[in-house]
Amino acid sequence: MLTRSPLHLSACGGCGGPSFQQSCPLCSFYPMGSGKGHWHPHAASRGYFCEKVAGSAPAGTGNLATWILAEKKRTVAYGDDP
C-alpha cells in the first residue's frame, strides 16, 4: 500500500496539458518524432482536457480512469480490438 503509484500526470511538452504517456493523449506531441503534434507549442485549455476525458466513454460519461484506459488501448499490444 505504501509503494508509489505508476500513474502520474505531468505537463506535456507540446500543449502543457496533463499527460501520462508519449505521445500525448491530448495533442499527440512526441519529443523524439518529426511530427510535434496538433497543438505544439500552443496551450491546451482546461475545457479541451475535460472534453477529451468526458468523451472517453459512451454518452460523454468518461472520467480519468476511462480516459487512461482508452488511450492505453491504442497501443500496439491491443492492435486487435475484440
PDB file of C-alpha atoms in Angstrom:
ATOM      1  CA  MET A   1       0.000   0.000   0.000  1.00  0.00           C
ATOM      2  CA  LEU A   2       2.891   2.362   0.582  1.00  0.00           C
ATOM      3  CA  THR A   3       4.511   1.942  -2.828  1.00  0.00           C
ATOM      4  CA  ARG A   4       4.479   4.735  -5.373  1.00  0.00           C
ATOM      5  CA  SER A   5       1.694   4.800  -7.911  1.00  0.00           C
ATOM      6  CA  PRO A   6       2.700   4.120 -11.544  1.00  0.00           C
ATOM      7  CA  LEU A   7       0.151   6.751 -12.610  1.00  0.00           C
ATOM      8  CA  HIS A   8       1.458  10.275 -12.802  1.00  0.00           C
ATOM      9  CA  LEU A   9       0.206  13.247 -14.753  1.00  0.00           C
ATOM     10  CA  SER A  10       2.936  15.593 -15.876  1.00  0.00           C
ATOM     11  CA  ALA A  11       2.790  18.587 -18.184  1.00  0.00           C
ATOM     12  CA  CYS A  12       3.085  17.760 -21.883  1.00  0.00           C
ATOM     13  CA  GLY A  13       5.988  19.420 -23.687  1.00  0.00           C
ATOM     14  CA  GLY A  14       3.707  20.341 -26.573  1.00  0.00           C
ATOM     15  CA  CYS A  15       0.438  21.594 -25.144  1.00  0.00           C
ATOM     16  CA  GLY A  16       1.204  21.858 -21.432  1.00  0.00           C
ATOM     17  CA  GLY A  17      -1.843  19.775 -20.569  1.00  0.00           C
ATOM     18  CA  PRO A  18      -1.822  16.799 -18.166  1.00  0.00           C
ATOM     19  CA  SER A  19      -0.228  13.804 -19.825  1.00  0.00           C
ATOM     20  CA  PHE A  20       0.717  10.307 -18.710  1.00  0.00           C
ATOM     21  CA  GLN A  21       2.468   8.907 -21.775  1.00  0.00           C
ATOM     22  CA  GLN A  22       4.187   9.717 -25.035  1.00  0.00           C
ATOM     23  CA  SER A  23       2.771  10.591 -27.426  1.00  0.00           C
ATOM     24  CA  CYS A  24       0.497  12.989 -25.549  1.00  0.00           C
ATOM     25  CA  PRO A  25      -3.123  11.741 -25.488  1.00  0.00           C
ATOM     26  CA  LEU A  26      -4.339  15.334 -25.911  1.00  0.00           C
ATOM     27  CA  CYS A  27      -2.209  16.748 -28.727  1.00  0.00           C
ATOM     28  CA  SER A  28      -0.099  13.796 -29.991  1.00  0.00           C
ATOM     29  CA  PHE A  29       3.162  15.592 -29.117  1.00  0.00           C
ATOM     30  CA  TYR A  30       6.151  13.234 -29.228  1.00  0.00           C
ATOM     31  CA  PRO A  31       9.505  14.876 -28.469  1.00  0.00           C
ATOM     32  CA  MET A  32      11.578  12.348 -30.427  1.00  0.00           C
ATOM     33  CA  GLY A  33       9.386  12.270 -33.521  1.00  0.00           C
ATOM     34  CA  SER A  34       9.325  14.504 -36.562  1.00  0.00           C
ATOM     35  CA  GLY A  35       5.668  15.437 -36.074  1.00  0.00           C
ATOM     36  CA  LYS A  36       5.275  17.554 -32.972  1.00  0.00           C
ATOM     37  CA  GLY A  37       1.523  17.122 -32.588  1.00  0.00           C
ATOM     38  CA  HIS A  38      -1.524  19.266 -33.201  1.00  0.00           C
ATOM     39  CA  TRP A  39      -1.043  21.943 -30.535  1.00  0.00           C
ATOM     40  CA  HIS A  40       2.702  22.473 -30.309  1.00  0.00           C
ATOM     41  CA  PRO A  41       3.670  24.961 -28.920  1.00  0.00           C
ATOM     42  CA  HIS A  42       0.184  26.223 -28.015  1.00  0.00           C
ATOM     43  CA  ALA A  43      -1.532  25.632 -24.673  1.00  0.00           C
ATOM     44  CA  ALA A  44      -4.389  23.202 -24.167  1.00  0.00           C
ATOM     45  CA  SER A  45      -7.268  24.679 -22.223  1.00  0.00           C
ATOM     46  CA  ARG A  46      -8.997  23.150 -19.219  1.00  0.00           C
ATOM     47  CA  GLY A  47     -12.158  22.853 -21.308  1.00  0.00           C
ATOM     48  CA  TYR A  48     -10.343  20.876 -24.025  1.00  0.00           C
ATOM     49  CA  PHE A  49      -8.912  18.494 -21.428  1.00  0.00           C
ATOM     50  CA  CYS A  50     -12.327  17.982 -19.783  1.00  0.00           C
ATOM     51  CA  GLU A  51     -13.901  17.382 -23.212  1.00  0.00           C
ATOM     52  CA  LYS A  52     -11.326  14.683 -24.040  1.00  0.00           C
ATOM     53  CA  VAL A  53     -11.824  12.975 -20.666  1.00  0.00           C
ATOM     54  CA  ALA A  54     -15.630  13.060 -20.895  1.00  0.00           C
ATOM     55  CA  GLY A  55     -15.516  11.737 -24.468  1.00  0.00           C
ATOM     56  CA  SER A  56     -13.521   8.655 -23.454  1.00  0.00           C
ATOM     57  CA  ALA A  57     -16.693   6.746 -22.548  1.00  0.00           C
ATOM     58  CA  PRO A  58     -20.084   6.338 -24.228  1.00  0.00           C
ATOM     59  CA  ALA A  59     -22.559   9.215 -23.875  1.00  0.00           C
ATOM     60  CA  GLY A  60     -19.861  11.586 -22.575  1.00  0.00           C
ATOM     61  CA  THR A  61     -19.683   9.925 -19.167  1.00  0.00           C
ATOM     62  CA  GLY A  62     -15.911   9.441 -19.108  1.00  0.00           C
ATOM     63  CA  ASN A  63     -13.645  10.026 -16.154  1.00  0.00           C
ATOM     64  CA  LEU A  64      -9.894   9.954 -15.622  1.00  0.00           C
ATOM     65  CA  ALA A  65      -9.842   6.145 -15.476  1.00  0.00           C
ATOM     66  CA  THR A  66     -11.747   5.669 -18.750  1.00  0.00           C
ATOM     67  CA  TRP A  67      -9.521   8.267 -20.445  1.00  0.00           C
ATOM     68  CA  ILE A  68      -6.355   6.426 -19.422  1.00  0.00           C
ATOM     69  CA  LEU A  69      -7.765   3.009 -20.375  1.00  0.00           C
ATOM     70  CA  ALA A  70      -8.978   4.288 -23.754  1.00  0.00           C
ATOM     71  CA  GLU A  71      -5.522   5.665 -24.558  1.00  0.00           C
ATOM     72  CA  LYS A  72      -3.736   2.521 -23.338  1.00  0.00           C
ATOM     73  CA  LYS A  73      -5.952   0.505 -25.682  1.00  0.00           C
ATOM     74  CA  ARG A  74      -4.496   2.383 -28.638  1.00  0.00           C
ATOM     75  CA  THR A  75      -1.036   0.831 -28.089  1.00  0.00           C
ATOM     76  CA  VAL A  76       0.400  -1.878 -30.302  1.00  0.00           C
ATOM     77  CA  ALA A  77      -0.326  -4.582 -27.717  1.00  0.00           C
ATOM     78  CA  TYR A  78      -4.055  -4.013 -28.225  1.00  0.00           C
ATOM     79  CA  GLY A  79      -3.989  -3.786 -32.011  1.00  0.00           C
ATOM     80  CA  ASP A  80      -6.884  -6.214 -32.408  1.00  0.00           C
ATOM     81  CA  ASP A  81      -9.930  -4.724 -30.706  1.00  0.00           C
ATOM     82  CA  PRO A  82     -12.346  -7.593 -29.956  1.00  0.00           C
TER      83      PRO A  82
END
